[in-house]
Short mmCIF file of C-alpha atoms in Angstrom, two decimals:
data_model
loop_
_atom_site.label_atom_id
_atom_site.label_comp_id
_atom_site.label_asym_id
_atom_site.label_seq_id
_atom_site.Cartn_x
_atom_site.Cartn_y
_atom_site.Cartn_z
CA MET A 1 -87.67 -124.37 61.40
CA ASP A 2 -84.44 -123.96 63.33
CA ASN A 3 -83.39 -120.43 64.20
CA PRO A 4 -79.98 -119.78 62.54
CA ALA A 5 -78.97 -117.61 65.47
CA ASP A 6 -79.59 -120.47 67.91
CA THR A 7 -77.44 -122.76 65.73
CA GLU A 8 -74.61 -120.24 65.73
CA ASP A 9 -74.87 -119.79 69.49
CA GLU A 10 -74.53 -123.54 69.94
CA LYS A 11 -71.22 -123.31 68.07
CA GLY A 12 -70.05 -120.64 70.45
CA LEU A 13 -70.36 -117.80 67.93
CA ASN A 14 -71.89 -115.42 70.42
CA PHE A 15 -70.46 -112.18 69.06
CA PRO A 16 -72.40 -111.08 65.96
CA CYS A 17 -71.53 -108.09 63.79
CA SER A 18 -74.38 -105.59 64.10
CA LEU A 19 -73.49 -103.36 61.17
CA CYS A 20 -76.09 -102.51 58.50
CA ASP A 21 -76.24 -100.42 55.36
CA ALA A 22 -76.46 -96.93 56.86
CA GLU A 23 -78.19 -95.46 53.81
CA VAL A 24 -81.01 -98.02 53.86
CA VAL A 25 -81.40 -97.75 57.63
CA HIS A 26 -81.64 -93.96 57.39
CA SER A 27 -84.27 -94.18 54.62
CA MET A 28 -86.37 -96.52 56.76
CA THR A 29 -85.85 -94.64 60.04
CA LYS A 30 -87.09 -91.29 58.72
CA LEU A 31 -90.48 -92.91 57.92
CA LEU A 32 -91.34 -93.87 61.49
CA LEU A 33 -92.04 -90.50 63.13
CA PRO A 34 -94.49 -89.30 60.42
CA ALA A 35 -96.09 -92.77 60.54
CA LEU A 36 -96.65 -92.52 64.30
CA ALA A 37 -98.01 -88.99 63.99
CA THR A 38 -100.41 -90.08 61.23
CA ALA A 39 -101.72 -93.02 63.23
CA SER A 40 -102.20 -90.81 66.32
CA VAL A 41 -104.08 -88.09 64.40
CA ASP A 42 -106.27 -90.54 62.50
CA ASN A 43 -107.07 -92.48 65.65
CA THR A 44 -108.44 -89.40 67.44
CA THR A 45 -110.11 -87.51 64.59
CA GLY A 46 -113.29 -85.81 65.75
CA ASP A 47 -112.93 -87.11 69.32
CA MET A 48 -113.64 -84.31 71.80
CA PHE A 49 -112.10 -86.18 74.71
CA LYS A 50 -108.90 -87.50 73.14
CA GLY A 51 -106.12 -85.92 71.15
CA PRO A 52 -103.08 -87.38 69.39
CA SER A 53 -100.89 -86.87 72.45
CA SER A 54 -103.14 -89.08 74.56
CA VAL A 55 -102.67 -92.16 72.35
CA VAL A 56 -99.18 -91.70 70.90
CA ALA A 57 -97.33 -93.67 73.60
CA GLY A 58 -99.44 -96.78 73.14
CA LEU A 59 -99.38 -96.51 69.35
CA LYS A 60 -95.59 -96.24 69.31
CA THR A 61 -95.27 -99.62 71.04
CA GLU A 62 -97.94 -101.11 68.79
CA LEU A 63 -96.35 -99.77 65.59
CA ALA A 64 -92.89 -101.13 66.39
CA GLY A 65 -94.29 -104.52 67.42
CA TYR A 66 -96.61 -104.68 64.39
CA MET A 67 -93.83 -104.05 61.86
CA ILE A 68 -91.48 -106.59 63.43
CA GLN A 69 -94.21 -109.23 63.76
CA ARG A 70 -95.41 -108.75 60.18
CA SER A 71 -91.83 -108.98 58.89
CA GLU A 72 -91.18 -112.20 60.77
CA THR A 73 -94.44 -113.72 59.53
CA LEU A 74 -93.70 -112.76 55.93
CA VAL A 75 -90.24 -114.33 56.01
CA ARG A 76 -91.44 -117.46 57.76
CA GLU A 77 -94.22 -118.00 55.23
CA SER A 78 -92.03 -117.27 52.22
CA THR A 79 -88.88 -119.26 52.92
CA GLY A 80 -90.43 -122.71 52.62
CA GLY A 81 -89.55 -122.90 48.93
CA GLN A 82 -88.11 -120.60 46.31
CA GLU A 83 -91.18 -120.97 44.07
CA ASP A 84 -93.52 -119.87 46.83
CA ARG A 85 -91.91 -116.53 47.54
CA SER A 86 -94.47 -113.75 47.20
CA GLU A 87 -93.98 -110.43 45.45
CA GLN A 88 -94.18 -108.73 48.84
CA PHE A 89 -91.37 -110.90 50.19
CA ILE A 90 -89.21 -110.18 47.14
CA LYS A 91 -89.84 -106.48 47.63
CA ALA A 92 -89.01 -106.73 51.34
CA SER A 93 -85.76 -108.60 50.78
CA THR A 94 -84.51 -106.55 47.84
CA ARG A 95 -86.02 -103.09 48.47
CA PRO A 96 -86.67 -102.87 52.23
CA ALA A 97 -87.01 -99.07 52.19
CA GLU A 98 -89.94 -99.47 49.77
CA PHE A 99 -91.44 -102.37 51.71
CA LEU A 100 -91.67 -100.55 55.04
CA PRO A 101 -94.28 -98.00 53.82
CA ASP A 102 -96.59 -100.94 53.01
CA LEU A 103 -96.49 -102.06 56.63
CA ILE A 104 -96.98 -98.49 57.84
CA GLU A 105 -100.00 -97.96 55.60
CA ASP A 106 -101.63 -101.17 56.84
CA PHE A 107 -101.03 -100.16 60.46
CA VAL A 108 -102.35 -96.61 60.02
CA THR A 109 -105.45 -97.88 58.23
CA SER A 110 -106.16 -100.27 61.08
CA LYS A 111 -106.03 -97.40 63.60
CA LYS A 112 -108.56 -95.10 61.97
CA ASN A 113 -111.52 -94.51 64.25
CA MET A 114 -115.09 -94.81 63.00
CA LEU A 115 -115.52 -91.06 62.56
CA SER A 116 -112.39 -90.90 60.43
CA HIS A 117 -113.82 -93.51 58.06
CA VAL A 118 -117.09 -91.71 57.47
CA SER A 119 -116.32 -88.02 57.86
CA GLY A 120 -114.28 -87.45 54.74
CA PHE A 121 -111.72 -85.70 56.91
CA PHE A 122 -108.89 -87.61 55.26
CA SER A 123 -109.30 -85.79 51.96
CA THR A 124 -108.81 -82.34 53.48
CA ASP A 125 -105.72 -80.22 53.93
CA GLY A 126 -106.58 -80.01 57.60
CA ARG A 127 -105.49 -83.60 58.20
CA ILE A 128 -102.17 -83.11 56.43
CA ASN A 129 -101.41 -79.93 58.36
CA LYS A 130 -102.36 -81.58 61.64
CA ILE A 131 -100.05 -84.51 60.92
CA LYS A 132 -97.17 -82.17 60.05
CA GLU A 133 -97.67 -80.17 63.25
CA PHE A 134 -97.82 -83.29 65.41
CA THR A 135 -94.74 -84.75 63.69
CA GLN A 136 -92.82 -81.56 64.47
CA LYS A 137 -94.01 -81.71 68.07
CA LEU A 138 -92.82 -85.31 68.47
CA GLU A 139 -89.48 -84.40 66.92
CA THR A 140 -89.02 -81.32 69.10
CA GLU A 141 -89.90 -83.22 72.26
CA LYS A 142 -87.73 -86.16 71.15
CA PHE A 143 -90.61 -88.45 71.98
CA TRP A 144 -89.24 -91.30 69.86
CA ALA A 145 -85.47 -90.89 69.92
CA GLU A 146 -83.61 -91.45 66.67
CA ASP A 147 -81.43 -94.18 68.17
CA GLU A 148 -84.53 -96.04 69.29
CA ARG A 149 -86.13 -95.70 65.86
CA LYS A 150 -82.88 -96.79 64.23
CA ALA A 151 -82.77 -99.91 66.41
CA THR A 152 -86.31 -100.78 65.30
CA THR A 153 -85.54 -100.40 61.60
CA GLU A 154 -82.29 -102.36 61.93
CA THR A 155 -84.24 -105.20 63.53
CA ILE A 156 -86.74 -105.20 60.65
CA LEU A 157 -83.94 -104.99 58.07
CA LYS A 158 -82.11 -107.98 59.52
CA ILE A 159 -85.34 -110.01 59.49
CA VAL A 160 -86.26 -109.38 55.84
CA ASP A 161 -82.72 -109.25 54.41
CA VAL A 162 -82.38 -113.01 54.03
CA GLU A 163 -79.65 -112.67 51.40
CA CYS A 164 -77.58 -110.38 53.65
CA ASN A 165 -77.38 -107.64 51.02
CA PHE A 166 -78.01 -104.87 53.54
CA HIS A 167 -76.51 -106.15 56.79
CA CYS A 168 -73.58 -108.20 57.99
CA SER A 169 -74.33 -111.73 59.16
CA GLU A 170 -70.83 -112.58 60.43
CA ARG A 171 -70.51 -114.00 63.95
CA PHE A 172 -67.42 -114.71 66.03
CA ASP A 173 -66.44 -116.70 69.09
CA MET A 174 -64.22 -114.01 70.57
CA PRO A 175 -64.76 -110.25 71.00
CA ASP A 176 -61.30 -109.41 69.65
CA LYS A 177 -62.14 -111.22 66.41
CA LEU A 178 -65.36 -109.22 66.13
CA LEU A 179 -63.41 -106.00 66.70
CA GLU A 180 -60.89 -106.95 64.02
CA HIS A 181 -63.73 -107.73 61.60
CA THR A 182 -65.55 -104.48 62.36
CA ASP A 183 -62.58 -102.48 61.11
CA GLN A 184 -62.85 -104.27 57.75
CA CYS A 185 -66.61 -104.91 57.45
CA LYS A 186 -68.12 -103.66 54.21
CA PHE A 187 -70.93 -102.04 56.23
CA ARG A 188 -68.59 -100.02 58.48
CA ILE A 189 -69.06 -96.24 58.35
CA VAL A 190 -66.40 -94.40 56.37
CA ASN A 191 -65.86 -90.75 55.52
CA CYS A 192 -65.37 -89.39 52.04
CA THR A 193 -61.69 -88.73 51.40
CA ASN A 194 -62.27 -85.94 48.89
CA ASP A 195 -61.11 -82.61 50.31
CA GLY A 196 -64.11 -80.54 51.43
CA CYS A 197 -66.67 -83.37 51.50
CA ALA A 198 -68.20 -84.21 54.89
CA ALA A 199 -70.29 -87.17 53.71
CA SER A 200 -70.20 -90.47 55.62
CA PHE A 201 -71.65 -93.78 54.46
CA SER A 202 -71.22 -97.54 54.58
CA ALA A 203 -68.02 -98.72 52.95
CA ILE A 204 -70.04 -100.71 50.44
CA HIS A 205 -71.04 -97.41 48.83
CA ILE A 206 -67.54 -95.94 48.41
CA GLU A 207 -67.50 -96.32 44.62
CA LYS A 208 -71.08 -95.12 44.25
CA HIS A 209 -70.41 -91.97 46.26
CA ASP A 210 -67.09 -91.34 44.57
CA SER A 211 -68.79 -91.40 41.16
CA VAL A 212 -71.07 -88.48 42.10
CA CYS A 213 -69.17 -86.63 44.86
CA PRO A 214 -69.23 -82.91 44.00
CA PHE A 215 -65.83 -82.40 45.69
CA LYS A 216 -63.92 -85.03 43.71
CA LEU A 217 -61.16 -83.76 41.43
CA ILE A 218 -61.61 -85.16 37.92
CA PRO A 219 -59.87 -84.52 34.57
CA CYS A 220 -61.18 -81.53 32.65
CA GLU A 221 -64.02 -82.47 30.30
CA GLN A 222 -62.44 -80.32 27.59
CA LEU A 223 -59.16 -82.24 27.96
CA CYS A 224 -56.99 -79.48 29.33
CA GLU A 225 -54.23 -80.57 31.71
CA GLN A 226 -56.04 -79.50 34.89
CA ASP A 227 -57.98 -81.60 37.40
CA VAL A 228 -61.16 -79.78 38.38
CA MET A 229 -63.68 -80.26 41.21
CA ARG A 230 -66.76 -81.97 39.78
CA SER A 231 -69.14 -79.27 41.06
CA LYS A 232 -67.04 -76.53 39.40
CA MET A 233 -66.53 -78.23 36.06
CA ASP A 234 -69.16 -76.26 34.14
CA LYS A 235 -67.79 -72.93 35.35
CA HIS A 236 -64.22 -73.97 34.58
CA CYS A 237 -65.09 -75.07 31.04
CA SER A 238 -67.01 -71.89 30.26
CA THR A 239 -64.49 -69.42 31.73
CA VAL A 240 -60.85 -70.15 32.51
CA CYS A 241 -60.26 -73.46 30.72
CA PRO A 242 -57.42 -73.01 28.19
CA MET A 243 -59.29 -75.39 25.87
CA LYS A 244 -62.43 -73.25 25.85
CA LEU A 245 -63.47 -72.40 22.28
CA ILE A 246 -63.37 -68.70 21.43
CA ASN A 247 -63.82 -66.61 18.29
CA CYS A 248 -60.95 -64.76 16.67
CA PRO A 249 -60.62 -61.12 17.87
CA PHE A 250 -60.96 -60.18 14.19
CA TYR A 251 -64.27 -62.01 13.85
CA GLU A 252 -66.19 -58.80 13.15
CA VAL A 253 -63.96 -57.93 10.21
CA GLY A 254 -64.14 -61.35 8.56
CA CYS A 255 -62.08 -64.02 10.38
CA GLU A 256 -64.63 -66.65 11.44
CA THR A 257 -62.10 -69.11 12.89
CA ALA A 258 -62.85 -70.63 16.32
CA PHE A 259 -60.09 -72.22 18.39
CA ALA A 260 -59.00 -73.13 21.91
CA GLN A 261 -58.36 -70.16 24.18
CA CYS A 262 -54.75 -71.24 24.65
CA SER A 263 -54.17 -70.95 20.88
CA LEU A 264 -55.07 -67.28 20.66
CA GLU A 265 -51.53 -65.91 20.41
CA ARG A 266 -50.45 -68.58 17.91
CA HIS A 267 -53.49 -67.94 15.73
CA CYS A 268 -53.05 -64.16 15.70
CA SER A 269 -49.33 -64.36 14.88
CA GLY A 270 -49.83 -67.05 12.25
CA PHE A 271 -52.62 -65.19 10.44
CA LEU A 272 -51.30 -61.64 10.79
CA GLN A 273 -51.31 -60.95 7.04
CA THR A 274 -54.82 -62.33 6.65
CA HIS A 275 -56.07 -60.14 9.48
CA LEU A 276 -54.39 -57.08 7.93
CA MET A 277 -56.22 -57.77 4.69
CA TYR A 278 -59.53 -58.05 6.53
CA VAL A 279 -58.90 -54.74 8.28
CA ALA A 280 -57.85 -53.05 5.03
CA HIS A 281 -61.04 -54.19 3.31
CA VAL A 282 -63.10 -52.83 6.17
CA ILE A 283 -61.32 -49.48 6.06
CA ILE A 284 -61.98 -49.20 2.32
CA ARG A 285 -65.64 -50.04 2.86
CA GLN A 286 -65.85 -47.50 5.66
CA ARG A 287 -64.39 -44.78 3.44
CA VAL A 288 -66.86 -45.57 0.69
CA SER A 289 -69.65 -45.51 3.26
CA VAL A 290 -68.47 -42.16 4.61
CA ASN A 291 -68.37 -40.63 1.13
CA ASP A 292 -71.79 -42.05 0.40
CA MET A 293 -73.20 -40.55 3.60
CA ASP A 294 -71.66 -37.17 2.75
CA GLN A 295 -73.42 -37.23 -0.59
CA ARG A 296 -76.68 -38.22 1.06
CA LEU A 297 -76.35 -35.39 3.56
CA GLN A 298 -75.78 -32.87 0.80
CA LEU A 299 -78.77 -34.20 -1.12
CA LEU A 300 -80.96 -34.04 1.96
CA GLU A 301 -79.91 -30.48 2.63
CA LYS A 302 -80.86 -29.53 -0.93
CA VAL A 303 -84.21 -31.30 -0.62
CA GLN A 304 -84.87 -29.55 2.66
CA SER A 305 -84.04 -26.17 1.08
CA LEU A 306 -86.37 -26.85 -1.85
CA ASN A 307 -89.14 -27.90 0.54
CA GLU A 308 -88.71 -24.73 2.53
CA LEU A 309 -88.98 -22.63 -0.64
CA SER A 310 -91.87 -24.58 -2.07
CA GLY A 311 -95.13 -22.71 -1.73
CA ALA A 312 -97.14 -25.46 -3.29
CA LEU A 313 -97.02 -27.63 -0.18
CA ASP A 314 -99.23 -26.84 2.77
CA VAL A 315 -97.68 -26.07 6.14
CA ARG A 316 -98.62 -29.39 7.77
CA THR A 317 -97.09 -31.49 4.97
CA LEU A 318 -93.96 -29.34 4.96
CA THR A 319 -93.55 -29.82 8.77
CA VAL A 320 -93.88 -33.61 8.52
CA ILE A 321 -91.39 -33.87 5.69
CA THR A 322 -88.93 -31.62 7.47
CA LYS A 323 -89.05 -33.76 10.63
CA GLU A 324 -88.55 -36.92 8.61
CA GLN A 325 -85.51 -35.47 6.90
CA GLU A 326 -84.07 -34.31 10.22
CA ALA A 327 -84.52 -37.80 11.66
CA LYS A 328 -82.72 -39.36 8.71
CA ILE A 329 -79.86 -36.89 9.01
CA ASN A 330 -79.52 -37.61 12.74
CA LYS A 331 -79.43 -41.34 12.10
CA LEU A 332 -76.79 -40.96 9.41
CA GLU A 333 -74.67 -38.85 11.75
CA LYS A 334 -74.91 -41.50 14.47
CA ASP A 335 -74.00 -44.26 12.01
CA LEU A 336 -71.03 -42.23 10.86
CA LYS A 337 -69.77 -41.79 14.43
CA ALA A 338 -70.25 -45.51 15.12
CA GLN A 339 -68.24 -46.42 12.03
CA GLU A 340 -65.46 -44.04 13.05
CA THR A 341 -65.36 -45.62 16.52
CA LYS A 342 -65.09 -49.13 15.03
CA MET A 343 -62.29 -48.02 12.73
CA LYS A 344 -60.33 -46.59 15.65
CA LYS A 345 -60.83 -49.78 17.66
CA LEU A 346 -59.62 -51.95 14.78
CA GLU A 347 -56.58 -49.73 14.28
CA ASN A 348 -55.74 -50.00 18.01
CA ASP A 349 -56.19 -53.79 17.97
CA LEU A 350 -53.89 -53.99 14.98
CA LYS A 351 -51.22 -51.90 16.70
CA SER A 352 -51.39 -54.06 19.84
CA ARG A 353 -50.83 -57.25 17.79
CA LYS A 354 -47.66 -55.98 16.16
#
């Protein structure tokens, strides 16, 4: 099978665009360091003379070569005919970030030493902790630089992405044409234009990012005239939005109308007479309640006096009854004060509306 790159070179198209989907490349790149650490730990488990650091250099070269070679083999074996394409090839070409872990797992499994297979060490938390520690060590020491890992994953991506969904396949005969293309390539890196957002991504994802960017100004969900930052929409709608639904200030006296916050003044002025009637009814009820409580207090005082004079009741019973009556009187006094407070508040609200 002819190599497409060789064919392009023969035409003089020696300047290829190297841009790839940055999001996919990043997802693949972040898998490599933990994979290398895992292979190094598993390869030296239980070995008194070797530790992960003693094998990591060789395993890094092996891992990179293994993934590239396996990718090339898979594509070569699966591109003979559309009907023959395996599920693994379809996964690799359409979901490369999910395909790479399959290669990593196969490589790590092949590097387990004999003791690792039989010791049961792999089911313990000790292995996981050891892998995390060694991963951190490799990262701190910059053993496998990110640019180097990125170059490896880009190579793999370009191999398996036969439909060019995740990388650019354009080639040019002159460097100035390549430069001109790079400024327009759909895989070029762009920055979010929403004020406050520092995100960068491939241009192909502009619409996707814009649809979820927390810094984007969008129309208020409650249809007020303001544009609100997406991340602050909930707070806006529940606090300052003029279209926020609120209850009438006279809700407690009978007006159960709910309306937009911006309609408060119009509602209060339009229903002034109705609100006055509600307040008047409450005042009448309060007066009746006050008179009723006065009568109850007088009755309780009489009952208490009779109980004090009664010699038929024993001292313990008389004490209990007296305490109960005192409690009831105290509660009635508190209720009376609360009612008076509410009446004063309603009268003040009424005066402020006039």
